[in-house]
mmCIF file of C-alpha atoms in Angstrom:
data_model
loop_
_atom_site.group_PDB
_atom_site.id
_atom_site.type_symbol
_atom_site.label_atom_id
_atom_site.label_comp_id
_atom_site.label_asym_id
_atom_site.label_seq_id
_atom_site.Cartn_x
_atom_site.Cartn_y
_atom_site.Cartn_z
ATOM 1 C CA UNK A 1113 183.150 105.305 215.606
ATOM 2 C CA UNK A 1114 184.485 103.771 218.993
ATOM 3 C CA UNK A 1115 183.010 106.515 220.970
ATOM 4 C CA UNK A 1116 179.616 104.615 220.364
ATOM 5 C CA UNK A 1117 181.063 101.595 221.620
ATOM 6 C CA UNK A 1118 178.337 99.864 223.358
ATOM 7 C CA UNK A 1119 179.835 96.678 226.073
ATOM 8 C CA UNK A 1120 177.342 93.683 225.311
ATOM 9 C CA UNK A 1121 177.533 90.012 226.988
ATOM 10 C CA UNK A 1122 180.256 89.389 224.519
ATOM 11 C CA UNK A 1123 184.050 90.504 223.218
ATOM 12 C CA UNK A 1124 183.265 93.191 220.431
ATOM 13 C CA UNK A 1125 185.596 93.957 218.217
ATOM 14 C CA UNK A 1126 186.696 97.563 218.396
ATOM 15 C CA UNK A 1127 186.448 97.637 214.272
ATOM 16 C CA UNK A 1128 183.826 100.092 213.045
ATOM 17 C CA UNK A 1129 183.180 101.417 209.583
ATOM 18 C CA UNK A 1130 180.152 102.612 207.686
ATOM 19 C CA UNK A 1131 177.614 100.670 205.979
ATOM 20 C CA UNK A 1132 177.430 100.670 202.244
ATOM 21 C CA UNK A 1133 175.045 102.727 200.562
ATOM 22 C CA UNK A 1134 173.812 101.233 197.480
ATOM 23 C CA UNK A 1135 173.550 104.166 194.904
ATOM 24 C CA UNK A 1136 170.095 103.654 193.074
ATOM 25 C CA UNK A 1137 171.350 102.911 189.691
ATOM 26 C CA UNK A 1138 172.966 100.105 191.515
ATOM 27 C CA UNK A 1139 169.509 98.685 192.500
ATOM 28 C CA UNK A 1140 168.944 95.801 190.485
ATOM 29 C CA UNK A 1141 168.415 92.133 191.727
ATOM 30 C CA UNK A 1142 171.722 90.916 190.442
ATOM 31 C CA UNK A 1143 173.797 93.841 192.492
ATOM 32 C CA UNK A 1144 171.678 93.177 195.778
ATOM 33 C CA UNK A 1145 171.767 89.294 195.435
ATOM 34 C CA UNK A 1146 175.609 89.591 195.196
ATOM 35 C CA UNK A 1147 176.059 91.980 197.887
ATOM 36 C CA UNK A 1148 173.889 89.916 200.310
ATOM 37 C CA UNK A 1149 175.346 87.099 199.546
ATOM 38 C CA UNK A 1150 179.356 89.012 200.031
ATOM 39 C CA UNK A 1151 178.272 90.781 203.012
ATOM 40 C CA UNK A 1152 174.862 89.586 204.541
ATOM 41 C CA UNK A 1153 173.110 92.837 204.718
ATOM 42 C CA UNK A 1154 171.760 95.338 201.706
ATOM 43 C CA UNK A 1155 171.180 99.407 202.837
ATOM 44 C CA UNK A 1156 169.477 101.819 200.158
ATOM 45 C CA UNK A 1157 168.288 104.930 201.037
ATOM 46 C CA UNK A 1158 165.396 106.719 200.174
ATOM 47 C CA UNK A 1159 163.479 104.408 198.771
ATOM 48 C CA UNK A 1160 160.128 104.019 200.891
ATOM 49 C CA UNK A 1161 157.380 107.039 201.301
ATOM 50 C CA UNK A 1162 158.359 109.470 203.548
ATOM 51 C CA UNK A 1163 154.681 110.571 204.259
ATOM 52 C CA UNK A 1164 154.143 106.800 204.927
ATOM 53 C CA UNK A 1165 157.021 106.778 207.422
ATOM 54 C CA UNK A 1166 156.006 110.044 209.550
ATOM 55 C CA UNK A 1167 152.662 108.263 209.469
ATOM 56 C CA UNK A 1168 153.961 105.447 211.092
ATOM 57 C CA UNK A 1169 156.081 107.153 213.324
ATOM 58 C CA UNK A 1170 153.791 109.467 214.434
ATOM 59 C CA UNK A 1171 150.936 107.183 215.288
ATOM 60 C CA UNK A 1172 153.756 105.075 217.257
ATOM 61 C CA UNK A 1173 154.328 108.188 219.589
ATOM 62 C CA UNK A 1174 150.575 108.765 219.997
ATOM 63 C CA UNK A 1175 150.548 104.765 220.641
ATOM 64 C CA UNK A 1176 153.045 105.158 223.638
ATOM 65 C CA UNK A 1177 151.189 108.293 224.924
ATOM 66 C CA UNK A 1178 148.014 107.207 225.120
ATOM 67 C CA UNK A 1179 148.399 103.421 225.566
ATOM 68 C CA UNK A 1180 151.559 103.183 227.742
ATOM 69 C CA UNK A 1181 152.088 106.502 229.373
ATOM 70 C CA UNK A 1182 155.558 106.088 227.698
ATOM 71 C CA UNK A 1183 156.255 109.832 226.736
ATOM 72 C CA UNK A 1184 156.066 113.004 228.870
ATOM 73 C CA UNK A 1185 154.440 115.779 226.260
ATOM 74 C CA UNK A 1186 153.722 118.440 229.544
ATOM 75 C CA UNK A 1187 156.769 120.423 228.687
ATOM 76 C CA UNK A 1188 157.039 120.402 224.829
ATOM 77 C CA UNK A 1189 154.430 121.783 221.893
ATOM 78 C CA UNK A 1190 155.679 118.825 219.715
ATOM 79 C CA UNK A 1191 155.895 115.066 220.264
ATOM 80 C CA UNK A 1192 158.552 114.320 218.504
ATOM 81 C CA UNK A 1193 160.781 116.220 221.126
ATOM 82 C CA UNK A 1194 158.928 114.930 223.830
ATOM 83 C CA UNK A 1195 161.278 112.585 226.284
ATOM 84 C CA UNK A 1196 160.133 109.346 227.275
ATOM 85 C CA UNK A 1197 158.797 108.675 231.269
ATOM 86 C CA UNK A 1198 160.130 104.967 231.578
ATOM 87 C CA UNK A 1199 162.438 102.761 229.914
ATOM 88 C CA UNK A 1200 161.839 101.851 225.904
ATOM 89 C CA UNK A 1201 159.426 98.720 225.115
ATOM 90 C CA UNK A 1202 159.084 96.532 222.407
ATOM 91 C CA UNK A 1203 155.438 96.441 220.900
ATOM 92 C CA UNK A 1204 156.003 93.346 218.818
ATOM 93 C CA UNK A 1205 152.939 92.045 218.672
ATOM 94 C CA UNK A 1206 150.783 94.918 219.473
ATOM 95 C CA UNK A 1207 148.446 94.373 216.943
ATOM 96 C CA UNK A 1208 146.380 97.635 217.509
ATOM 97 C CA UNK A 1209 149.350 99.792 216.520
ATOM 98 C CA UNK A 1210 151.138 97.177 214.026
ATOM 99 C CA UNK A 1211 147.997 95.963 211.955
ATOM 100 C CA UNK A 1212 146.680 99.440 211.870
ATOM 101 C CA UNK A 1213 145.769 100.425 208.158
ATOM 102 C CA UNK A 1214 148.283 103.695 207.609
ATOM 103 C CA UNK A 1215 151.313 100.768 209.089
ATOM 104 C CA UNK A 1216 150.161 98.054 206.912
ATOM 105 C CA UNK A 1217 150.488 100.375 204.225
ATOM 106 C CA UNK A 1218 153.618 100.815 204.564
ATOM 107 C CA UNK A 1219 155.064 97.355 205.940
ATOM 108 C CA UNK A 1220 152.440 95.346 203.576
ATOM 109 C CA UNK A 1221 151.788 97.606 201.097
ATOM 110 C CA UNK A 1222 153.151 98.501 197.493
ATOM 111 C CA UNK A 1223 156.408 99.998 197.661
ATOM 112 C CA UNK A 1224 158.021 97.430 200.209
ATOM 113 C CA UNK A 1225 156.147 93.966 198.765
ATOM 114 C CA UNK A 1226 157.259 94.869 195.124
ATOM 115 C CA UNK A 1227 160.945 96.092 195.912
ATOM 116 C CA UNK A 1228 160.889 92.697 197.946
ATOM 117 C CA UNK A 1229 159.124 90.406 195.448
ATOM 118 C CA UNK A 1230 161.413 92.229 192.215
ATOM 119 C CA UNK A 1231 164.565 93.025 194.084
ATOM 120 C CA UNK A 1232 165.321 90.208 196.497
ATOM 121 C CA UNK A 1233 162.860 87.210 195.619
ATOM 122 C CA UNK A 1234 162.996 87.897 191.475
ATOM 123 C CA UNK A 1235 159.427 88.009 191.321
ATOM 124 C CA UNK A 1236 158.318 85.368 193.239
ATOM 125 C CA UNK A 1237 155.248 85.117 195.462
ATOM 126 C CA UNK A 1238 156.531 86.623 198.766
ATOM 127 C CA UNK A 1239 154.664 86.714 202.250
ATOM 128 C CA UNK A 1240 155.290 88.386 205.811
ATOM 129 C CA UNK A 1241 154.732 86.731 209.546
ATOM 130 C CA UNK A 1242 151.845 87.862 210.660
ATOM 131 C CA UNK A 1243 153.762 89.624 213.929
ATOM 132 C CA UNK A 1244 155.599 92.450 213.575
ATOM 133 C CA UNK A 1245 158.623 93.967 215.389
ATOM 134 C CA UNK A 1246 158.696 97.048 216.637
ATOM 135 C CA UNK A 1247 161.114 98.850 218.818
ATOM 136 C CA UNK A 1248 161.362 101.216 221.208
ATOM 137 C CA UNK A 1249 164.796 102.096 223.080
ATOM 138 C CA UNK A 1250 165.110 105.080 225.534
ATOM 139 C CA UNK A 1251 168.291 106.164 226.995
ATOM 140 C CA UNK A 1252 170.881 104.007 227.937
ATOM 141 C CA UNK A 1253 169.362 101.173 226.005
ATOM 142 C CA UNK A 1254 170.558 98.624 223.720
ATOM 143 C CA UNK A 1255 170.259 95.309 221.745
ATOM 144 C CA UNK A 1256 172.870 92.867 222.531
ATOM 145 C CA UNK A 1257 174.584 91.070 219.345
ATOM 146 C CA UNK A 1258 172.681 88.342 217.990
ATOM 147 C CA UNK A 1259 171.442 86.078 214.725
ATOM 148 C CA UNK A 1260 167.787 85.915 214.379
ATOM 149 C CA UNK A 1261 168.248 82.442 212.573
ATOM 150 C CA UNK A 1262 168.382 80.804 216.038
ATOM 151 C CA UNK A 1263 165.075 82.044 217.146
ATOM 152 C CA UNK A 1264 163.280 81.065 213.590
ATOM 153 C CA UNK A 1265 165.666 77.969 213.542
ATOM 154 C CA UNK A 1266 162.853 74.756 213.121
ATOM 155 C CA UNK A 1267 164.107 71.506 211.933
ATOM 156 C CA UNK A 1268 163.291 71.024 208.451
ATOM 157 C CA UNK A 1269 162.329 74.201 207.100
ATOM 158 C CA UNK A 1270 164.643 76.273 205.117
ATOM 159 C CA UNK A 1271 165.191 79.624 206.585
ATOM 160 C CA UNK A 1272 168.382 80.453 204.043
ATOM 161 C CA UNK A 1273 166.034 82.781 201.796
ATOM 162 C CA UNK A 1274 164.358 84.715 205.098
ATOM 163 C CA UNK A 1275 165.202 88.107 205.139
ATOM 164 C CA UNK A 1276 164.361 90.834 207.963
ATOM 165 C CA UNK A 1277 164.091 94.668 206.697
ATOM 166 C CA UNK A 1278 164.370 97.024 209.552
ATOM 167 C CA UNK A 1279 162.999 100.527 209.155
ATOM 168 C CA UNK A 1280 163.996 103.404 210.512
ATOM 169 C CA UNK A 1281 160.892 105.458 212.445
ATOM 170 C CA UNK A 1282 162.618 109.000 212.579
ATOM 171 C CA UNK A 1283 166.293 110.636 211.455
ATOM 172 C CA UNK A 1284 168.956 108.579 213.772
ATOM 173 C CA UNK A 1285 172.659 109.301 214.511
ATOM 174 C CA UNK A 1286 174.957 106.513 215.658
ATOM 175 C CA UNK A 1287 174.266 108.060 219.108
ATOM 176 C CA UNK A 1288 170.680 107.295 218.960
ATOM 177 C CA UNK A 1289 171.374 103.820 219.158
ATOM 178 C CA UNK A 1290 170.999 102.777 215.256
ATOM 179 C CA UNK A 1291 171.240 99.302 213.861
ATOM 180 C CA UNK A 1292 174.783 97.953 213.725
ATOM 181 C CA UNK A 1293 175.725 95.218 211.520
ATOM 182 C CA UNK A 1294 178.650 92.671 211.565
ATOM 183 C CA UNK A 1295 179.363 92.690 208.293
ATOM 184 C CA UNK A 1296 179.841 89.049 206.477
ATOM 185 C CA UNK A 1297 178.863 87.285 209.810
ATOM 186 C CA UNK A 1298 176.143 85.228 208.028
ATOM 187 C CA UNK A 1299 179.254 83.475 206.677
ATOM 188 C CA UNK A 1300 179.657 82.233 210.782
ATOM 189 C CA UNK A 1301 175.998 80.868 210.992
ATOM 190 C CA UNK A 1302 176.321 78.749 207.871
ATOM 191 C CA UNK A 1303 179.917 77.089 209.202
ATOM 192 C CA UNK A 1304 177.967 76.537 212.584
ATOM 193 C CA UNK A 1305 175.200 74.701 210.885
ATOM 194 C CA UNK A 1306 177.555 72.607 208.906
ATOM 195 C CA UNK A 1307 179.170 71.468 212.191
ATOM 196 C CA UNK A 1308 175.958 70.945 213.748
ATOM 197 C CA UNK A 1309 175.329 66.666 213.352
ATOM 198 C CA UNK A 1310 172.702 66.336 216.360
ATOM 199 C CA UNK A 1311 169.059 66.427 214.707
ATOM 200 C CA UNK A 1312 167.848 65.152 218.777
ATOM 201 C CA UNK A 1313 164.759 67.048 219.647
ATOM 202 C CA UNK A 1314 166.727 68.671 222.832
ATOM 203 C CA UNK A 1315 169.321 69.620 221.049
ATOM 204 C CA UNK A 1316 166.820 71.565 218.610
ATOM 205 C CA UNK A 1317 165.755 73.362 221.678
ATOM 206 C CA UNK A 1318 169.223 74.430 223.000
ATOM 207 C CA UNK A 1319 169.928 75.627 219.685
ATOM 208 C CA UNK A 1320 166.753 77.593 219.630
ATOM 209 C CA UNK A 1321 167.651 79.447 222.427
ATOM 210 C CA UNK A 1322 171.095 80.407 221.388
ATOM 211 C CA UNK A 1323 171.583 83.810 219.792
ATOM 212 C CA UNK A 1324 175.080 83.738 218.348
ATOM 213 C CA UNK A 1325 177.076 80.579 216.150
ATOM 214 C CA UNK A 1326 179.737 78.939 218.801
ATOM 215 C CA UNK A 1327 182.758 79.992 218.044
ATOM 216 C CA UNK A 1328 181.901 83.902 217.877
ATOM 217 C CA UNK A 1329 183.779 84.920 221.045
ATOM 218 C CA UNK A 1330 186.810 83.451 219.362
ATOM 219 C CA UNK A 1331 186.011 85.441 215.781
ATOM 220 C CA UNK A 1332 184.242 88.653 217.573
ATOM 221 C CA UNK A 1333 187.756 90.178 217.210
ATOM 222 C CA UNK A 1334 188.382 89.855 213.519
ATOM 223 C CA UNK A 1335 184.774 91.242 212.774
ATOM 224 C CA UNK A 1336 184.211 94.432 211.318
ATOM 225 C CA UNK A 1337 180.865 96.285 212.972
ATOM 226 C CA UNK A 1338 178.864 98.880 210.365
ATOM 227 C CA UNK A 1339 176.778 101.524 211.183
ATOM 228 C CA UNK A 1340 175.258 104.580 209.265
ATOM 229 C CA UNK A 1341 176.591 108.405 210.252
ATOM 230 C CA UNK A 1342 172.310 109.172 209.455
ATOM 231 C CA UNK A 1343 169.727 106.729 209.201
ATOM 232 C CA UNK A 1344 166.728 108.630 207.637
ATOM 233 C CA UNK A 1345 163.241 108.010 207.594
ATOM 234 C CA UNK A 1346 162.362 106.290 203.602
ATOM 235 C CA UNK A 1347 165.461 104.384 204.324
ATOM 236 C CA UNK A 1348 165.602 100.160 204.933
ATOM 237 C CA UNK A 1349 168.440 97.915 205.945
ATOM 238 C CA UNK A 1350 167.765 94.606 204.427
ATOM 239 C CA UNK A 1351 169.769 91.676 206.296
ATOM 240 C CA UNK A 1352 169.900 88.054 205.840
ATOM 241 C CA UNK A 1353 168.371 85.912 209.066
ATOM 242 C CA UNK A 1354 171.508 84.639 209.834
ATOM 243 C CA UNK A 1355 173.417 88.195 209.977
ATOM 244 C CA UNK A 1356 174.821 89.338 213.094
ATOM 245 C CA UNK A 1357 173.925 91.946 214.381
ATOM 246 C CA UNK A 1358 172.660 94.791 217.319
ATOM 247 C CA UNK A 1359 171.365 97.443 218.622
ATOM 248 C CA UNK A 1360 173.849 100.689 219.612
ATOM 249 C CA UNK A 1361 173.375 102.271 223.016
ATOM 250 C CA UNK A 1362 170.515 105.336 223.026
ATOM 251 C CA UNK A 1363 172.828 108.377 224.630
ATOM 252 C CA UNK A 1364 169.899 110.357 223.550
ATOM 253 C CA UNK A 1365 166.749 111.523 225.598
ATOM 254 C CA UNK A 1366 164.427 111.195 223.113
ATOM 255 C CA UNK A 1367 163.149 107.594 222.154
ATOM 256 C CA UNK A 1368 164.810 105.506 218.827
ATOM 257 C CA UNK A 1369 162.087 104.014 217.052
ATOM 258 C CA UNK A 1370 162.224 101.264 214.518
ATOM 259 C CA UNK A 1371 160.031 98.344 212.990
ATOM 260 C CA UNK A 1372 161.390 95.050 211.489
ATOM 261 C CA UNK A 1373 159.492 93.236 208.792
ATOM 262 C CA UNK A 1374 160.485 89.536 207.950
ATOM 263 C CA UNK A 1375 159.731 88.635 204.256
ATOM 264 C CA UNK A 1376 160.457 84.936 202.937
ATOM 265 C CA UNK A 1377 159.287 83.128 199.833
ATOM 266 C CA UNK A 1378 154.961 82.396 200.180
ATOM 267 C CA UNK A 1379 155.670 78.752 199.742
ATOM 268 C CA UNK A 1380 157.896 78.787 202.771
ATOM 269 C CA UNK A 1381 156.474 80.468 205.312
ATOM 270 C CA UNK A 1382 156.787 79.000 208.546
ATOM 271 C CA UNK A 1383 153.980 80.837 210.952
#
């Protein structure tokens, strides 16, 4: 897959594969905690409504139309192959699109809370952040490589069981710009936090603002990078919060939409 290469701040390695599909008769806690733990990232397909999904998606278009002046719909009967007017936003945050009722119910709702709570959590109390992440890349875009266990990173509080699921808003090929994984990189977070000795409160906030483990540029070329050939809507990439991982360049015209929700034990949360 090197011809969707995208050049971030960093080396990348020029390693690409696919990401593992987890057949459903694999789904079972013990398969998914082992795999997360080997490999930092779980991907089953099919497993959230559809109906839910196009919901979600389609009230996300009408969201950018109406609220943002995102999308041009003048030349095209349908939005969904409507191109976008300006460059891709996130909307993290946006609570009038991510605490509507028909998003809730799917980012809050049945499906997704027991698959979490059964699946990843063995039926323990589980909770979400109250913000949501959504995302919105137009052409040319991308998400440089990062860990999102910098950016929750607070003294004291265990993030090790904080997971991110990221949801795919429409039928992606790697040259939409789909979600890219370094596969086993979580393994680099946890040896930079054992080498980290400095608890100082500016150190804390230097680490906060870092976004990969410090030795990464020396490792980046050993790493293998996983993407799907077809990310389809009812699908979810679940991904520890200390997994590397990015965003692939949009060559399309049409916008890549996606929403992220971050699920951790209720006794843990954090904000």
């Amino acid at each position: 897959m090197s011809e969707y290469k995208k050049l971030g701040k960093y080396y990348r390695s020029d390693c690409y594969g696919d990401v593992y599909e987890m057949p459903h008769f694999e789904v079972d806690d013990v398969n998914i905690k082992n795999y997360l733990d080997q490999h930092g990232y779980v991907y089953i397909k099919d497993v959230l409504p559809i109906s839910q999904v196009q919901q979600a998606r389609e009230l996300l278009l009408q969201t950018l139309t109406d609220d943002f002046d995102l999308i041009d719909t003048s030349n095209c009967k349908d939005i969904n192959d409507a191109y976008h007017k300006k460059v891709g936003i996130s909307l993290s945050g946006y609570q009038s699109y991510t605490h509507h009722p028909s998003i809730l119910e799917l980012i809050e709702g049945t499906t997704l809370c027991q698959f979490m709570s059964n699946k990843i959590y063995h039926d323990d109390k589980i909770a979400t952040y109250h913000n949501k992440w959504v995302r919105v890349l137009s052409h040319g875009q991308y998400t440089d490589e990062h860990s999102d266990y910098y950016r929750f990173y607070t003294d004291g509080i265990e993030t090790k069981q904080l997971y991110t699921c990221w949801i795919p808003l429409g039928s992606y090929l790697p040259d939409f710009g789909g979600l890219c994984i370094c596969d086993a990189s979580h393994h680099l977070v946890d040896r930079d936090i054992i080498c980290d000795d400095d608890s100082s409160s500016s150190y804390t906030e230097m680490k906060m603002k870092r976004e990969l483990p410090l030795n990464f540029h020396k490792q980046s070329n050993q790493m293998i990078w996983l993407t799907s050939k077809k990310y389809e809507m009812g699908d979810m990439v679940i991904f520890n919060i200390k997994t590397i991982h990015s965003g692939m360049k949009n060559m399309k015209k049409q916008l890549r939409l996606s929403i992220d929700v971050r699920f951790q034990r209720q006794h843990n949360l954090t904000m």
